[in-house]
Coordinates of C-alpha atoms in Angstrom, one line a residue:
M203 CA 158.9 73.8 154.6
N204 CA 158.6 71.5 151.7
T205 CA 157.8 68.6 154.0
Q206 CA 155.0 70.6 155.7
Q207 CA 153.6 71.7 152.5
T208 CA 153.5 68.2 151.2
S209 CA 151.8 67.1 154.4
L210 CA 149.3 69.8 154.2
A211 CA 148.8 69.1 150.5
S212 CA 148.2 65.5 151.2
T213 CA 146.0 66.0 154.1
G214 CA 144.6 69.5 154.5
L215 CA 144.0 70.5 150.9
H216 CA 142.1 67.4 150.0
A217 CA 139.7 67.6 153.0
P218 CA 138.1 70.9 152.1
A219 CA 137.5 69.6 148.5
A220 CA 135.6 66.7 149.8
N221 CA 133.5 69.0 152.0
V222 CA 132.6 71.2 149.0
T223 CA 131.5 68.2 147.0
T224 CA 129.3 67.0 149.8
T225 CA 127.8 70.4 150.2
N226 CA 126.9 70.6 146.4
T227 CA 125.3 67.1 146.6
N228 CA 123.1 68.1 149.6
T229 CA 122.2 71.3 147.8
S230 CA 121.1 69.4 144.7
V231 CA 119.0 67.0 146.7
T232 CA 117.4 69.8 148.6
A233 CA 116.7 71.6 145.4
N234 CA 115.2 68.5 143.8
A235 CA 113.0 67.9 146.9
T236 CA 111.9 71.5 146.9
S237 CA 111.1 71.4 143.2
S238 CA 109.2 68.1 143.6
T239 CA 107.2 69.5 146.5
N240 CA 106.4 72.6 144.6
T241 CA 105.3 70.6 141.6
C242 CA 103.0 68.4 143.7
A243 CA 101.6 71.5 145.4
A244 CA 101.0 73.2 142.1
A245 CA 99.3 70.0 140.8
N246 CA 97.1 69.6 143.9
S247 CA 96.2 73.3 143.6
T248 CA 95.3 72.8 140.0
A249 CA 93.2 69.7 140.7
S250 CA 91.6 71.6 143.6
T251 CA 90.7 74.5 141.3
S252 CA 89.3 72.1 138.6
V253 CA 87.1 70.3 141.3
N254 CA 85.8 73.7 142.6
T255 CA 85.1 74.9 139.1
S256 CA 83.3 71.7 138.3
A257 CA 81.2 72.0 141.5
T258 CA 80.5 75.5 140.7
E259 CA 79.2 74.7 137.2
Q260 CA 77.0 71.9 138.6
G261 CA 75.6 74.3 141.2
N262 CA 74.8 76.9 138.5
R263 CA 73.0 74.2 136.4
D264 CA 71.0 73.2 139.4
N265 CA 70.1 76.7 140.1
T266 CA 69.2 77.3 136.6
L267 CA 66.8 74.3 136.6
N268 CA 65.2 75.3 139.8
V269 CA 64.6 78.8 138.5
T270 CA 63.4 78.0 135.0
G271 CA 61.4 74.8 135.8
P272 CA 60.6 72.1 133.2
L273 CA 62.0 72.6 129.7
H274 CA 58.5 72.3 128.1
S275 CA 55.8 75.0 128.4
G276 CA 52.2 75.3 127.6
R277 CA 48.8 76.2 128.9
S278 CA 46.9 73.7 131.1
L279 CA 43.6 72.5 129.7
S280 CA 42.1 73.3 133.1
Q281 CA 43.2 77.0 132.9
G282 CA 40.3 79.3 133.9
V283 CA 38.2 76.6 135.5
D284 CA 36.9 77.7 139.0
L285 CA 38.3 75.9 142.0
K286 CA 34.8 75.0 143.2
I287 CA 34.2 73.1 139.9
K288 CA 37.5 71.3 140.3
S289 CA 36.6 70.3 143.8
K290 CA 33.3 68.8 142.6
I291 CA 35.2 66.7 140.0
W292 CA 37.7 65.5 142.6
A293 CA 34.8 64.7 145.0
E294 CA 33.1 62.4 142.4
E295 CA 30.1 64.7 142.2
Y296 CA 27.9 65.1 139.1
L297 CA 28.9 68.1 136.9
D298 CA 27.3 69.5 133.8
L299 CA 30.2 69.3 131.4
G300 CA 29.0 72.4 129.7
Q301 CA 30.5 74.4 132.5
L302 CA 33.9 73.4 131.3
L303 CA 33.4 74.4 127.8
F304 CA 31.3 77.6 128.2
K305 CA 33.4 79.2 130.9
S306 CA 32.9 82.7 129.7
K307 CA 29.1 82.4 129.9
I308 CA 27.6 85.2 131.9
A309 CA 25.9 84.0 135.0
K310 CA 22.2 84.8 135.5
L311 CA 20.7 85.6 138.9
Q312 CA 17.3 84.8 140.2
A313 CA 15.4 86.1 143.1
V314 CA 14.6 83.8 146.0
Q315 CA 12.3 84.6 148.8
G316 CA 13.3 83.4 152.2
E317 CA 11.2 82.2 155.2
D318 CA 11.4 85.7 156.7
N319 CA 10.1 87.2 153.4
S320 CA 13.6 88.5 152.7
I321 CA 14.7 88.5 149.0
S322 CA 18.1 87.3 148.0
F323 CA 19.6 86.7 144.6
V324 CA 21.4 83.5 143.8
Q325 CA 23.2 82.3 140.7
K326 CA 20.8 80.4 138.4
E327 CA 22.3 77.2 137.1
E328 CA 21.4 76.6 133.4
K329 CA 22.1 73.4 131.7
S330 CA 24.4 73.7 128.7
Y331 CA 23.5 71.7 125.6
F332 CA 26.2 70.5 123.2
K333 CA 25.5 71.1 119.6
S334 CA 27.9 68.5 118.4
M335 CA 30.1 65.6 119.5
Q336 CA 33.1 67.6 119.0
Q337 CA 32.1 70.1 121.7
W338 CA 31.4 67.2 124.2
T339 CA 34.9 65.8 123.4
T340 CA 36.5 69.1 124.0
A341 CA 34.8 69.5 127.4
F342 CA 35.6 65.9 128.4
H343 CA 39.3 66.6 127.7
V344 CA 39.2 69.4 130.3
F345 CA 37.4 67.0 132.7
V346 CA 40.0 64.4 132.3
A347 CA 42.9 66.9 132.8
I348 CA 41.4 68.0 136.1
Y349 CA 40.4 64.5 137.2
C350 CA 43.8 63.0 136.6
E351 CA 45.6 65.8 138.7
K352 CA 44.4 63.8 141.7
L353 CA 43.9 60.3 140.2
P354 CA 46.3 59.8 137.3
M355 CA 45.8 56.0 137.5
E356 CA 42.2 56.4 136.1
S357 CA 43.4 57.7 132.8
P358 CA 43.2 54.4 130.8
G359 CA 39.5 53.9 132.0
L360 CA 38.6 57.4 131.1
M361 CA 40.0 57.0 127.6
K362 CA 37.9 53.8 127.1
Y363 CA 34.9 55.6 128.5
M364 CA 35.3 58.5 125.9
A365 CA 35.7 55.8 123.2
T366 CA 32.3 54.3 124.2
I367 CA 30.6 57.6 124.0
Q368 CA 32.1 58.4 120.5
K369 CA 31.1 54.9 119.2
L370 CA 27.5 55.4 120.4
S371 CA 27.4 58.8 118.7
E372 CA 28.5 57.1 115.4
D373 CA 26.1 54.2 115.7
V374 CA 22.8 55.8 116.9
G375 CA 23.4 59.5 117.1
T376 CA 24.8 62.2 119.5
K377 CA 21.6 62.6 121.6
A378 CA 21.6 58.9 122.6
A379 CA 25.4 59.1 123.4
L380 CA 25.0 62.1 125.6
H381 CA 22.1 60.4 127.3
Y382 CA 24.4 57.5 128.2
D383 CA 27.1 59.9 129.4
E384 CA 24.7 61.9 131.7
Q385 CA 23.1 58.9 133.2
F386 CA 26.4 57.1 133.8
R387 CA 27.9 60.0 135.6
L388 CA 24.8 60.5 137.7
W389 CA 24.8 56.9 138.7
R390 CA 28.6 57.0 139.4
S391 CA 28.2 60.1 141.6
E392 CA 26.1 58.0 144.0
N393 CA 28.5 55.1 144.1
P394 CA 31.8 55.3 142.1
N395 CA 32.9 51.8 143.2
I396 CA 30.1 50.0 141.2
M397 CA 30.5 52.2 138.1
P398 CA 34.2 52.0 136.9
W399 CA 35.0 54.3 133.9
G400 CA 36.4 51.5 131.8
K401 CA 33.5 49.1 132.1
L402 CA 30.4 49.3 129.9
N403 CA 27.0 49.6 131.6
Q404 CA 24.7 47.2 129.8
E405 CA 21.5 48.8 131.1
L406 CA 22.3 52.3 130.0
H407 CA 23.8 51.1 126.8
S408 CA 20.6 49.4 125.9
E409 CA 18.6 52.5 126.7
A410 CA 20.8 54.6 124.4
L411 CA 20.5 52.1 121.6
Q412 CA 16.7 52.1 121.8
M413 CA 16.6 55.9 122.0
G414 CA 18.8 56.3 118.9
L415 CA 17.0 53.7 116.9
K416 CA 13.6 55.3 117.8
S417 CA 14.9 58.7 116.8
R418 CA 16.0 57.4 113.4
L419 CA 12.7 55.6 112.8
N420 CA 10.8 58.8 113.4
A421 CA 13.2 60.7 111.1
D422 CA 12.6 58.4 108.2
P423 CA 9.0 58.7 106.8
T424 CA 9.0 55.2 105.3
L425 CA 10.3 53.5 108.5
K426 CA 7.9 55.6 110.6
K427 CA 4.8 54.4 108.7
Q428 CA 6.0 50.8 109.0
N429 CA 6.5 51.3 112.7
Q430 CA 3.0 52.7 113.1
L431 CA 1.5 49.7 111.3
F432 CA 3.5 47.4 113.5
R433 CA 2.2 49.1 116.7
A434 CA -1.4 48.8 115.4
Q435 CA -0.9 45.1 114.9
Q436 CA 0.6 44.7 118.4
S437 CA -2.2 46.7 120.0
K438 CA -4.8 44.3 118.6
K439 CA -3.2 41.5 120.6
G440 CA -3.4 43.7 123.8
V441 CA -7.2 44.4 123.6
C442 CA -9.3 43.3 126.6
F443 CA -11.8 40.7 125.6
S444 CA -13.6 40.8 128.9
W445 CA -14.2 44.5 128.5
N446 CA -15.5 44.0 124.9
N447 CA -17.8 41.1 125.6
N448 CA -19.3 42.6 128.8
A449 CA -20.6 45.9 127.5
G450 CA -17.6 47.8 128.6
K451 CA -17.2 46.2 132.0
C452 CA -13.9 44.5 132.8
L453 CA -14.0 41.5 135.3
R454 CA -10.2 41.6 135.9
P455 CA -9.1 43.4 139.1
N456 CA -5.8 44.6 137.6
C457 CA -6.2 44.6 133.8
N458 CA -3.1 45.1 131.7
F459 CA -5.0 45.0 128.3
Q460 CA -6.4 48.0 126.4
H461 CA -10.1 48.9 127.0
V462 CA -10.8 49.7 123.4
C463 CA -12.9 48.2 120.6
R464 CA -11.6 45.0 119.2
N465 CA -12.7 46.0 115.6
C466 CA -11.8 49.7 115.3
H467 CA -9.8 50.5 118.5
G468 CA -12.4 53.1 119.4
P469 CA -13.4 54.0 123.0
H470 CA -16.5 51.6 123.0
P471 CA -16.9 47.9 123.4
R472 CA -17.3 45.6 120.3
K473 CA -21.1 45.3 120.5
L474 CA -21.6 49.0 120.2
C475 CA -19.2 49.4 117.3
K476 CA -20.9 51.1 114.3
A477 CA -18.2 50.1 112.0
S478 CA -18.8 46.4 112.9
S479 CA -22.6 46.7 112.4
D480 CA -22.2 48.5 109.1
T481 CA -19.8 45.7 108.0
Q482 CA -22.3 43.0 108.9
K483 CA -25.1 44.7 107.0
S484 CA -22.9 45.0 103.8
N485 CA -21.9 41.3 104.2
V486 CA -25.6 40.4 104.4
Q487 CA -26.5 42.4 101.4
Q488 CA -23.7 40.9 99.4
R489 CA -24.8 37.3 100.3
S490 CA -28.3 38.1 99.3
K491 CA -27.2 39.3 95.9
S492 CA -25.1 36.3 95.3
E493 CA -27.8 33.7 96.0
P494 CA -29.3 32.1 92.9
T495 CA -32.9 32.9 91.6
S496 CA -34.1 29.4 92.2
A497 CA -33.1 29.6 95.9
K498 CA -35.1 32.8 96.3
N499 CA -38.1 31.1 94.6
D500 CA -37.9 28.2 96.9
K501 CA -37.9 30.6 99.8
S502 CA -40.9 32.4 98.5
K503 CA -42.8 29.1 98.1

């Protein structure tokens, strides 16, 4: 019995102990693997949740931008302008800028008789007159806002054009400046390619300068009188000598000179001028009075 127990103790009892140890080791490895797997899965789940949350927030921001539009807000300068007027501007047609400033002006109707004697009423277009350069500038700002909706690259030229008009107004007056603007845009409506906004038109600019200077001369009494004297002197140079020397008959087929009296600028030739004959008589009388007495006696002898 002792021998068998010893044998069993040496063999059988130790074997089960080894099996238990192995089982514990496997269980530990399995538990670690399961724990690691669960940890990774949890980490992946957390990362996936974070990504989904970030994507959701980005989507919400995009939707918010799409709904609210731009961050800035404000009324457009072209607000309230009729689409027909805008179409004329985009088509490079001439437009009375007053229509952009006086948008609330009540339209007037006029009766028009047709070929079949029918009567119809159409809107009467009345030209709007600017009372100041500030009014024109306000209207032109609206014009630029509408024009640049289709042609934004023209904005530098339009700004230079506006500066030209304002400079003319400062130098020679608003009337001359508005004349340049009106004639420029009329000319441009016929051929926009030869009338760029940013280029000064010398012909129209000279006309505006002359108009402004003439207006200022007439406004100043002293300058006006000097101008009249200058014109009188110039007109003497333009008198027709042929008409004066031939009793009112001009021998030139196309005469460019004035058919007026060379002495008094009256409507008669020089030989029929009463002022000239009176002057000659007075000159003769003065010469006769100035002659010495001895000379008169010699003549009497």
